[in-house]
Coordinates of C-alpha atoms in Angstrom, one line a residue:
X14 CA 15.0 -0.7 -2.9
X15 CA 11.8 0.4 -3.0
X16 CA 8.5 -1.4 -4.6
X17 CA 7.2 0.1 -7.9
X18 CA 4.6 -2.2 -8.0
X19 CA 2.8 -3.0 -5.4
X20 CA -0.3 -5.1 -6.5
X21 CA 0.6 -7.9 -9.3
X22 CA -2.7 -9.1 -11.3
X23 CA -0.9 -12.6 -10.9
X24 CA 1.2 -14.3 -8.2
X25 CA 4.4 -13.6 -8.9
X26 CA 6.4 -17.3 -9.8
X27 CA 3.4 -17.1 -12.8
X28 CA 3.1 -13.5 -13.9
X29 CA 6.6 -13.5 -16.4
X30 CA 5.1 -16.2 -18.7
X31 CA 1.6 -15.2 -18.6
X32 CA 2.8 -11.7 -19.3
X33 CA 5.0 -12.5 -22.3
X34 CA 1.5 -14.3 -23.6
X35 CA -0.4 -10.9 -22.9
X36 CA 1.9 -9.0 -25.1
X37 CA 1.9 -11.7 -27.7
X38 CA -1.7 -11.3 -27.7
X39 CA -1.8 -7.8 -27.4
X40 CA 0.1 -7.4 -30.6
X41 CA -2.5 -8.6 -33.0
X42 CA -5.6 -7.5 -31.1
X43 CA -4.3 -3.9 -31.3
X44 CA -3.5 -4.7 -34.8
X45 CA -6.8 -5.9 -36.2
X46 CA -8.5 -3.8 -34.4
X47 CA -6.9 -0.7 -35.6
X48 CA -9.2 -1.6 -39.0
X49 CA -12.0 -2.9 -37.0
X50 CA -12.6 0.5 -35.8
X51 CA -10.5 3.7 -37.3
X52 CA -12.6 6.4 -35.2
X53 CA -11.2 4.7 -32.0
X54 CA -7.8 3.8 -32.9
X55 CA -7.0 6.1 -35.9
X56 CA -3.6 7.8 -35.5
X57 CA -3.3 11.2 -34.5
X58 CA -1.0 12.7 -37.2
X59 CA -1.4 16.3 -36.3
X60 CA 0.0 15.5 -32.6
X61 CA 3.0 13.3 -33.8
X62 CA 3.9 15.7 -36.3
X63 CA 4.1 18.2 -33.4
X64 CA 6.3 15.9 -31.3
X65 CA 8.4 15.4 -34.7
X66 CA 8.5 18.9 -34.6
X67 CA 9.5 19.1 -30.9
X68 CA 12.3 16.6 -30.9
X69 CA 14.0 18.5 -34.1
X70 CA 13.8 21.8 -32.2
X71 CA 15.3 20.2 -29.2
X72 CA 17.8 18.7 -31.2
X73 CA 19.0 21.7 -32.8
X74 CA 18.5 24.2 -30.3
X75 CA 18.8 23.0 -26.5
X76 CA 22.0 24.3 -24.6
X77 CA 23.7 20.9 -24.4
X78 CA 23.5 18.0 -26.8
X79 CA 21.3 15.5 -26.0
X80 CA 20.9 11.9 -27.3
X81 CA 18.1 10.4 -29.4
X82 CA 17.8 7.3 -27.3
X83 CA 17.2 10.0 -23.9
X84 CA 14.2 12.6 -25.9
X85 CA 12.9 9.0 -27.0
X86 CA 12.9 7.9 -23.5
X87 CA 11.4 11.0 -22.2
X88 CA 8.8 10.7 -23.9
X89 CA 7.6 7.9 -24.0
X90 CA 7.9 7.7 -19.8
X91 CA 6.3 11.6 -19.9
X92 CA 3.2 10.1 -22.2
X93 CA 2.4 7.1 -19.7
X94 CA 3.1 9.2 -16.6
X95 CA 0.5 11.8 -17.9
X96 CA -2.3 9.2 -17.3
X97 CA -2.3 8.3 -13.5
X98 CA 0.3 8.1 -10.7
X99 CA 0.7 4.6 -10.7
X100 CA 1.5 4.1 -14.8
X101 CA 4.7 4.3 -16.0
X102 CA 7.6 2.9 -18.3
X103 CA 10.0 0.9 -17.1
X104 CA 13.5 0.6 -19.0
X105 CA 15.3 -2.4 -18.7
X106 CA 17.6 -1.9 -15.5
X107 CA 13.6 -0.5 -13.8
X108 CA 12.1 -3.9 -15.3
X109 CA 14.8 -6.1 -13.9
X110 CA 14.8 -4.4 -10.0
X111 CA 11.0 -4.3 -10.0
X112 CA 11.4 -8.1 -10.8
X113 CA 13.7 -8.6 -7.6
X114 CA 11.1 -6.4 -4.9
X115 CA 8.2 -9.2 -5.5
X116 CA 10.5 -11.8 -3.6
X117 CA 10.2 -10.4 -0.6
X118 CA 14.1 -9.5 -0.3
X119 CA 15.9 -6.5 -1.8
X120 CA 18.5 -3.8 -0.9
X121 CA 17.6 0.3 0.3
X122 CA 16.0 1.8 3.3
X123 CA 12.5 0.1 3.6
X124 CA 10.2 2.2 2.6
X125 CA 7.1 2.8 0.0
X126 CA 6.8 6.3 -1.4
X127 CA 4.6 7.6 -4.6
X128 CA 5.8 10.7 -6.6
X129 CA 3.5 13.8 -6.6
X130 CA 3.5 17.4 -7.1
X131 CA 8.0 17.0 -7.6
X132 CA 8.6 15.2 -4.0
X133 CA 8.3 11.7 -2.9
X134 CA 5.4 10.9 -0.1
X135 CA 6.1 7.9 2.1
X136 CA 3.1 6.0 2.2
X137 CA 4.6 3.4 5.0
X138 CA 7.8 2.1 6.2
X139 CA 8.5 -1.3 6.6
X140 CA 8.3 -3.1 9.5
X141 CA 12.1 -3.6 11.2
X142 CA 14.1 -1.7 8.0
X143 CA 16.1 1.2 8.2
X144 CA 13.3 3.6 7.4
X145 CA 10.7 2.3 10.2
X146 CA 14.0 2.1 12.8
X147 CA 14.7 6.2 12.0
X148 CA 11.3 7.1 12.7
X149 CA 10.0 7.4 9.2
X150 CA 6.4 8.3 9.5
X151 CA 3.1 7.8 6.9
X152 CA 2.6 11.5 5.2
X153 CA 6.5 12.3 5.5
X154 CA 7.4 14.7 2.7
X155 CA 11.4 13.9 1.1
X156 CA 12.2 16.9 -0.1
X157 CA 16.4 16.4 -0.9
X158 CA 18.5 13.1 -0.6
X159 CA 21.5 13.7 -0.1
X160 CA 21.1 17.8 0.2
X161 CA 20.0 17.5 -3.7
X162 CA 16.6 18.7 -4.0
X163 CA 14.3 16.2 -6.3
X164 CA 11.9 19.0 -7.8
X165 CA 11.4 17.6 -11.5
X166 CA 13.8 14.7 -10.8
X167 CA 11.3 12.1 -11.6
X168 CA 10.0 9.4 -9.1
X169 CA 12.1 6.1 -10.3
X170 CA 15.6 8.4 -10.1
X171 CA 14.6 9.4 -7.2
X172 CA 14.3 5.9 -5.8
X173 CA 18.0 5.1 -7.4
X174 CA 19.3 7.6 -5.5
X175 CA 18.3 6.3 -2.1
X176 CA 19.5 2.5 -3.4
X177 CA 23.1 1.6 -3.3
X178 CA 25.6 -0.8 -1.5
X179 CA 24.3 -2.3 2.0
X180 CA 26.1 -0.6 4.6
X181 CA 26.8 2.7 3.1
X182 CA 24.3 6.0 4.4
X183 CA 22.1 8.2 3.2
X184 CA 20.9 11.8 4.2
X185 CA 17.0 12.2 3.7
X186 CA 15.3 15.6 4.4
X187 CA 12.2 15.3 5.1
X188 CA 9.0 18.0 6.2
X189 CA 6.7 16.5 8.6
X190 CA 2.9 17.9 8.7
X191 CA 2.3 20.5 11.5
X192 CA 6.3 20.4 11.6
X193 CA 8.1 23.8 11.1
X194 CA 11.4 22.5 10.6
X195 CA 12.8 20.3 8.1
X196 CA 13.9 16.8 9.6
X197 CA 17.8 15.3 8.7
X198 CA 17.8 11.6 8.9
X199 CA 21.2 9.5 7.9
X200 CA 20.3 6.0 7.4
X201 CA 22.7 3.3 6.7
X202 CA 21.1 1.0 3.7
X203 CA 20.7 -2.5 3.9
X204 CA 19.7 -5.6 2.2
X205 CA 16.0 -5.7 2.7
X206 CA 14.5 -9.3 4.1
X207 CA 11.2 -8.5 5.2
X208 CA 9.2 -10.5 7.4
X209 CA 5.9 -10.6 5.9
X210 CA 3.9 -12.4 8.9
X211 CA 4.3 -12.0 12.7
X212 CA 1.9 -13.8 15.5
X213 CA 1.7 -13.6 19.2
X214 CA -0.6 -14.5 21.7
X215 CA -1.9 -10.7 23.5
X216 CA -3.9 -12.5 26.3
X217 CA -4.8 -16.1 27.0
X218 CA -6.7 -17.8 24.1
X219 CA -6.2 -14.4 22.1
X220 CA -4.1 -14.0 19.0
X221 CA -2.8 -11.7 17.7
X222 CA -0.7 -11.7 13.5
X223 CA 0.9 -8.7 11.8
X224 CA 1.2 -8.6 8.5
X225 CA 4.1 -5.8 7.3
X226 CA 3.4 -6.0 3.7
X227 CA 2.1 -8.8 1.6
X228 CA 4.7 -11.7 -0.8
X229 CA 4.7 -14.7 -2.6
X230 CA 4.4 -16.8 0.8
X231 CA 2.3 -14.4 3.0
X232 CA -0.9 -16.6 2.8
X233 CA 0.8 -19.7 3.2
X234 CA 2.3 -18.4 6.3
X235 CA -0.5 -16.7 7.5
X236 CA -2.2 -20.1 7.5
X237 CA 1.2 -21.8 9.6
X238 CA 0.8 -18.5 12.3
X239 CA -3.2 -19.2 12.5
X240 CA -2.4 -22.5 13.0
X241 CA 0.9 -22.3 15.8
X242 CA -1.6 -19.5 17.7
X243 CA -4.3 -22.2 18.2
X244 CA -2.0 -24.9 19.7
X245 CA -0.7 -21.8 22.4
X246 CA -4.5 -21.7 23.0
X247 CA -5.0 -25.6 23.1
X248 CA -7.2 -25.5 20.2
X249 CA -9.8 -23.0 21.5
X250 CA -9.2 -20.1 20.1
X251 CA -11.2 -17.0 21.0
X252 CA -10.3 -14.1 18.9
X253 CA -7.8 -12.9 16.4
X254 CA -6.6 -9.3 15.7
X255 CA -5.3 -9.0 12.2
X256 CA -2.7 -5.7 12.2
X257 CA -2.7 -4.4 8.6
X258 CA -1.6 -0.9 9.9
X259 CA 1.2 0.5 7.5
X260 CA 0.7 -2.0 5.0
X261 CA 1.2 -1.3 1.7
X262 CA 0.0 -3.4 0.2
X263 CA 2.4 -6.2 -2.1
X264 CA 1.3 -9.3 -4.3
X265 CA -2.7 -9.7 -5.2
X266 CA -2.5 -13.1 -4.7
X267 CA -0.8 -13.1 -1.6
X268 CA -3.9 -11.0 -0.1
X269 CA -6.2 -13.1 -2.1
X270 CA -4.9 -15.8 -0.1
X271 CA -4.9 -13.9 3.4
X272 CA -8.7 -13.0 3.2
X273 CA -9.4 -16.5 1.9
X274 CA -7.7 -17.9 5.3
X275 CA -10.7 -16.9 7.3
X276 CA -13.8 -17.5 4.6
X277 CA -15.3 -20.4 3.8
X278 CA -17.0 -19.0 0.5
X279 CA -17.9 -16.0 -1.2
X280 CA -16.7 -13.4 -3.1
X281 CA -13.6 -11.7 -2.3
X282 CA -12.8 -8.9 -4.8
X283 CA -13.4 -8.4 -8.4
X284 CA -11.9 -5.7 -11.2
X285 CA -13.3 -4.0 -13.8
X286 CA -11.9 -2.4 -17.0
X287 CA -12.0 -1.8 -20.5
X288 CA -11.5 -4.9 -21.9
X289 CA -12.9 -8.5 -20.9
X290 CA -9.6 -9.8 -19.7
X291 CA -9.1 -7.0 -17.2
X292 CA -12.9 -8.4 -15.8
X293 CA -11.4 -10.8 -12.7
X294 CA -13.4 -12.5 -10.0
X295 CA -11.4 -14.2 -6.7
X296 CA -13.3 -16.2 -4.6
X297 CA -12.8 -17.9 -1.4
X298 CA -12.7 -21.6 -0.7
X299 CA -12.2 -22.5 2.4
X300 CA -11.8 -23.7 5.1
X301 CA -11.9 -21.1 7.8
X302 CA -9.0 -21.8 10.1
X303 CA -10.4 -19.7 12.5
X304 CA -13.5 -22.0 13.1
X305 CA -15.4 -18.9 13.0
X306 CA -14.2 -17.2 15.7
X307 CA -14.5 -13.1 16.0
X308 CA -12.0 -10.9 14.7
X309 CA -10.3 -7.8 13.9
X310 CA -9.0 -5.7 11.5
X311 CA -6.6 -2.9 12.1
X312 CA -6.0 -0.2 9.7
X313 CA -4.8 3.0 9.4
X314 CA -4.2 5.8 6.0
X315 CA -1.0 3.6 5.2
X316 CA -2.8 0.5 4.5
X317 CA -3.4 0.3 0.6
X318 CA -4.1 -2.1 -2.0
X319 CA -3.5 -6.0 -1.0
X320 CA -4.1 -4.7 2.8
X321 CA -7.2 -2.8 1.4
X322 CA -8.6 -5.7 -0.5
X323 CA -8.0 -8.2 2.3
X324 CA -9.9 -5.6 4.9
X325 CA -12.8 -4.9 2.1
X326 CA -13.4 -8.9 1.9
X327 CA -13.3 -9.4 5.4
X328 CA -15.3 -6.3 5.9
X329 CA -18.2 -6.9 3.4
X330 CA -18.2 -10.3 4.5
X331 CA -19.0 -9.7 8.8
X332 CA -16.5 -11.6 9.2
X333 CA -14.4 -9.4 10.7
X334 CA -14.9 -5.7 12.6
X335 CA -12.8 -3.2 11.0
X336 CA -10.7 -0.5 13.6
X337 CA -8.8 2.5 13.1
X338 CA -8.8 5.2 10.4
X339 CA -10.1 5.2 6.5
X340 CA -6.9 3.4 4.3
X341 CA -5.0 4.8 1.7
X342 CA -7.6 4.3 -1.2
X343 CA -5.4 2.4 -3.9
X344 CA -7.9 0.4 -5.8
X345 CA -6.4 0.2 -9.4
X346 CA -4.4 -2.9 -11.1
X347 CA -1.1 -2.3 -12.9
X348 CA -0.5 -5.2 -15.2
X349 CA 3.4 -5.3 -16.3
X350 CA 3.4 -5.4 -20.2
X351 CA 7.1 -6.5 -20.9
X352 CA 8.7 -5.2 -24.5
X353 CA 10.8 -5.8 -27.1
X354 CA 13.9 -3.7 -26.0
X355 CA 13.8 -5.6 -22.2
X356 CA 11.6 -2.6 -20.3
X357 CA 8.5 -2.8 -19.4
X358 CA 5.3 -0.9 -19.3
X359 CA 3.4 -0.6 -16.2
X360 CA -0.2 0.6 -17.4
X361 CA -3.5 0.5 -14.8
X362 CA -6.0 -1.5 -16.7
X363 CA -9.0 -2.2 -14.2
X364 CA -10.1 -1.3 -10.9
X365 CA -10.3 -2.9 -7.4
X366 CA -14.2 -3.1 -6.3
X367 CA -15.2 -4.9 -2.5
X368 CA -17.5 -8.2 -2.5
X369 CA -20.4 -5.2 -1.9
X370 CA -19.5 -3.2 -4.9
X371 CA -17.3 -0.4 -3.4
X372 CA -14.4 1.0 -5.4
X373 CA -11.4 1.0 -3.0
X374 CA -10.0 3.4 -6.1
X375 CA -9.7 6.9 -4.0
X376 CA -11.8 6.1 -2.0
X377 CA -10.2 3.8 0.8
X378 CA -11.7 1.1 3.6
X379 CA -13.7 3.0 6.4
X380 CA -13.4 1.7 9.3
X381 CA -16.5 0.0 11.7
X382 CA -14.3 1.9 14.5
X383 CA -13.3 5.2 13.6
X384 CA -10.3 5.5 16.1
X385 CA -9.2 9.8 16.4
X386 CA -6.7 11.6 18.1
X387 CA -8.7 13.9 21.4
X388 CA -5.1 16.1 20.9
X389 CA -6.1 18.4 17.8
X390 CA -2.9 18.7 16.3
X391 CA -2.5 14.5 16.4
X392 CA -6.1 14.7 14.5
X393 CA -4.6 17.8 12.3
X394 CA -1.9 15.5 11.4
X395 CA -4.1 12.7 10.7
X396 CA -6.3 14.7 8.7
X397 CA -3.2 15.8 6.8
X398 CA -1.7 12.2 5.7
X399 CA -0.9 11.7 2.0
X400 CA -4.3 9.4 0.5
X401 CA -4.4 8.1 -3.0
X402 CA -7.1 10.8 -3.9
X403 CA -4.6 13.8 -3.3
X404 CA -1.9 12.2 -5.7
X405 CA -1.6 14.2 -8.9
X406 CA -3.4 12.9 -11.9
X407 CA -5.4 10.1 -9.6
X408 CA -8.0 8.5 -11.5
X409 CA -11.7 9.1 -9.8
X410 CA -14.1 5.9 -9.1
X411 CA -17.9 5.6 -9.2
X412 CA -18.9 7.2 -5.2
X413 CA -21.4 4.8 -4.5
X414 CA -20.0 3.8 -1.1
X415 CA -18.7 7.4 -0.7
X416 CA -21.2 8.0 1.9
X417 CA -19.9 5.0 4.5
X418 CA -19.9 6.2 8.0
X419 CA -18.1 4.4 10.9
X420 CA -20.8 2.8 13.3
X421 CA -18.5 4.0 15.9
X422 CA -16.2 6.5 16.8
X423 CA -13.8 6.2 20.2
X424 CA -11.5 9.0 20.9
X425 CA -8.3 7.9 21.9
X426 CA -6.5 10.2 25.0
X427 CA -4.9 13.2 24.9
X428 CA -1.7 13.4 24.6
X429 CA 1.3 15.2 22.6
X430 CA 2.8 14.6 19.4
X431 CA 6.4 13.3 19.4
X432 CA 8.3 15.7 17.2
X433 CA 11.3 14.6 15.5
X434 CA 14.4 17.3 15.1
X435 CA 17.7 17.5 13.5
X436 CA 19.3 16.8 17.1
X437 CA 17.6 13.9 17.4
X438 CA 17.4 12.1 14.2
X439 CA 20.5 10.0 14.8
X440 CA 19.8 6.6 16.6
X441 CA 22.5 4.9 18.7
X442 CA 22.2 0.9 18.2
X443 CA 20.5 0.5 21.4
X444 CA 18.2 3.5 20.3
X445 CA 17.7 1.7 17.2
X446 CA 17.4 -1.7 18.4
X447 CA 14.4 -0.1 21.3
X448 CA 12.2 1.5 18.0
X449 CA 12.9 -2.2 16.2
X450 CA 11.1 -3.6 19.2
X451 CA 8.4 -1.4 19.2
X452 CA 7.5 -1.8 15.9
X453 CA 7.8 -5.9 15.8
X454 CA 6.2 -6.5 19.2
X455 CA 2.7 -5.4 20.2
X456 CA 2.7 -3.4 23.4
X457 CA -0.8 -3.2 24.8
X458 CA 0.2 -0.5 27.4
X459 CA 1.3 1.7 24.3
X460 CA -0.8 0.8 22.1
X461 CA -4.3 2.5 22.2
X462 CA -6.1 1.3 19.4
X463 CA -4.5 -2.6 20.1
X464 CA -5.7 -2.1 23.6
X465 CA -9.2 -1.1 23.0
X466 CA -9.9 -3.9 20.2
X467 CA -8.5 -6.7 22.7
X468 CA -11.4 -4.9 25.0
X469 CA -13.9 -5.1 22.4
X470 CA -12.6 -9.1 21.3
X471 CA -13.1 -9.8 25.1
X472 CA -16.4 -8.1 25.0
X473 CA -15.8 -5.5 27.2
X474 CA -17.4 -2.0 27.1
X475 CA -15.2 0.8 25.5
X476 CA -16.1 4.4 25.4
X477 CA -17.9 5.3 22.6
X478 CA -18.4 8.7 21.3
X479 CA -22.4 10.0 21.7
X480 CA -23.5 13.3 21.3
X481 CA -20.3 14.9 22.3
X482 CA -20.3 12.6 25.4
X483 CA -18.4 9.3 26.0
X484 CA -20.5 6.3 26.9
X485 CA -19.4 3.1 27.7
X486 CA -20.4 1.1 25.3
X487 CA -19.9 -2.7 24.3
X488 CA -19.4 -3.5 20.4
X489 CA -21.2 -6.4 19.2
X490 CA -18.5 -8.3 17.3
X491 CA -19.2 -9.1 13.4
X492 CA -21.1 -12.4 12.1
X493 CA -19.8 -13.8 8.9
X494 CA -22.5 -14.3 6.6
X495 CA -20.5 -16.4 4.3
X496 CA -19.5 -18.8 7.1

């Protein structure tokens, strides 16, 4: 199963009841205000006689009958998709499985996709799930599942399809940037139980916690891993690399949580919208389990929302240097307005703005280190992944951030792009088990941008791009101000 909604405006045990109050509410505010203010609310009875007029011509005249209850449904899902990627209806069964994803445990492939333009975009796979273990990349285009082609299919179908019973396979084809050939992958589904938080020590007295996507628990047990990595240090902790790459994002509060695990005060993100109860403020409390102690950030173009908002408070804040490329750029809250006939209706009612008043909305986190490719296809490809501000419909932000440079650029080596091909898109289980490991376990000697920010952690020099020449260079690591 894949997540429809990936950023909750509450934590998930609370958001059910709070969200049957909201429509409650809703009800009669819409109502009264309907003759508070006709020129704002009026109804537009020239365009529902034209859908009146619609529905009786489809009804009459289209080659195959057609139901009431499916033109009804149509349209309504048409009207809300019209106004941003990430709004939509949700009928009953879509209500009830979005309801499962929040708990961390679900069945399909493991992966988080968005809808644009007639295919589905993979924004990230999940850490250890089928998709991450076939070598399902961010920017992937699925073009047919199961040799059916899913132009004008609709995105939630589309997810169906891939669900089914654990154990059984599906056949993605996918087009890969810079990729002439189309790529056939058969994964086998399987109930999804991901591990939200992963620590390790990567040298002595430095830590190192990756954090797939973010759930109910993940601050809680970002806390526990902060807490086992100083005992392996004896209590004198040096550094800590947070890995946010290919996170996409998950529960608000869990990431609200996350950032406040390393602040002792100060603001970590706040929303803006139309209407005073879309105005939210989240601040941090404290205490820093760190002790104050350097970090980093990693992030990449498939980090997006929690990971974004997590990275923008630690970012904003010094407390943490941010490394890699600009994220994803999802900065906009769905809130989940149940109705009377069991669905749902996902609308995006604010957006997402930094503790220094930048809209993550299409924009995305950039990075303090700018990490890109020396090979100029890798950077092609880079330059090619899907971002939130190429989706179809995306709604725009104020750009008063938009001209945020990286500090630093490094320039990883040359090397050549791994291309995946029908003859080798099936994985034997020791295959399989080799591309788990990867993934779950950092491998410094592999790992370029993991290696350089250890460097930098330890405060050694890295080479820095100047002037077309590399310098050796060493980063000063970030001061919190709000420490």
């Amino acid at each position: 199963m894949i997540p429809l909604n990936r950023i909750l405006p509450y934590p998930a045990g609370t958001w059910l009841k709070l969200s049957v109050l909201l429509v409650l509410s809703l009800g009669s505010s819409y109502a009264d205000s309907a003759y508070a203010n006709t020129d704002q609310t009026h109804v537009p009875l020239q365009q529902i006689q034209t859908l009146s007029q619609v529905f009786e011509i489809v009804k009459s005249n289209y080659v195959d009958p057609t139901s009431d209850k499916k033109l009804m449904t149509g349209a309504i899902s048409g009207m809300v998709s019209a106004l941003d990627p990430h709004s939509a209806y949700l009928t009953p069964k879509e209500f009830k499985d979005m309801q499962v994803v929040t708990d961390g445990k679900f069945g399909g492939l493991g992966i988080e996709v968005t809808g644009d333009h007639g295919v589905l975009k993979v924004i990230a796979p999940m850490d250890g799930t089928p998709a991450a273990k076939a070598g399902i990349e961010p920017g992937d285009l699925i073009v047919k599942i199961d040799g059916k082609a899913l132009q004008g299919v609709g995105l939630q179908k589309t997810v169906d399809m891939m669900r089914g019973k654990p154990g059984t396979q599906v056949t993605l084809t996918i087009l890969r940037p810079h990729q002439n050939q189309p790529i056939h992958l058969t994964l086998t589904r399987a109930i999804i139980k991901v591990q939200s938080v992963r620590s390790t020590m990567l040298a002595p007295d430095y830590g190192y916690i990756r954090i797939s996507q973010f759930q109910e628990n993940t601050g809680r047990e970002t806390r526990q891993a902060v807490e086992q990595l100083e005992k392996a240090a004896h209590g004198h902790l040096k550094g800590l690399i947070l890995d946010l790459r290919n996170n996409p994002g998950g529960v608000l509060g869990a990431g609200v949580e996350t950032a406040d695990t390393f602040l002792n005060k100060g603001l970590i993100v706040y929303t803006k919208g139309r209407t005073p109860d879309s105005d939210m403020r989240f601040t941090a409390h404290g205490p820093d389990y760190l002790h104050g102690a350097p970090m980093i950030v990693l992030i990449n173009g498939g980090s997006a929302s929690a990971a974004e908002i997590v990275t923008g408070a630690l970012k904003d804040d010094h407390r943490a240097l941010v490394m890699g490329q600009r994220s994803f750029g999802k900065g906009s809250v769905q809130t989940v307005i149940p109705l009377s006939n069991g669905g749902a209706l996902k609308l995006t009612t604010a957006l997402y703005y930094t503790p220094a008043g930048c809209s993550i909305q299409s924009q995305g986190i950039v990075p303090n280190v700018e990490i890109q490719p020396a090979n100029p296809q890798l950077r092609a490809m880079d330059e090619d992944l899907l971002k939130e501000s190429e989706l179809q419909g995306v709604l725009k932000a104020p750009d008063t951030c938009s001209k945020v440079k990286p500090q630093y650029t490094i320039t990883a080596p040359a090397s050549k792009p791994t291309l995946v091909t029908a003859k080798t898109s099936s994985h034997s289980a020791s295959e399989e088990a080799m591309a788990a490991a990867s993934i779950l376990k950092p491998n410094l000697e592999k790992d370029y941008v993991l290696h350089e920010a250890l460097a930098i952690l330890e405060k050694q020099a890295v080479p820095i791009d100047e002037n077309g020449h590399s310098v050796q260079e060493v980063i000063p690591l970030s001061v919190a101000s709000g420490q």
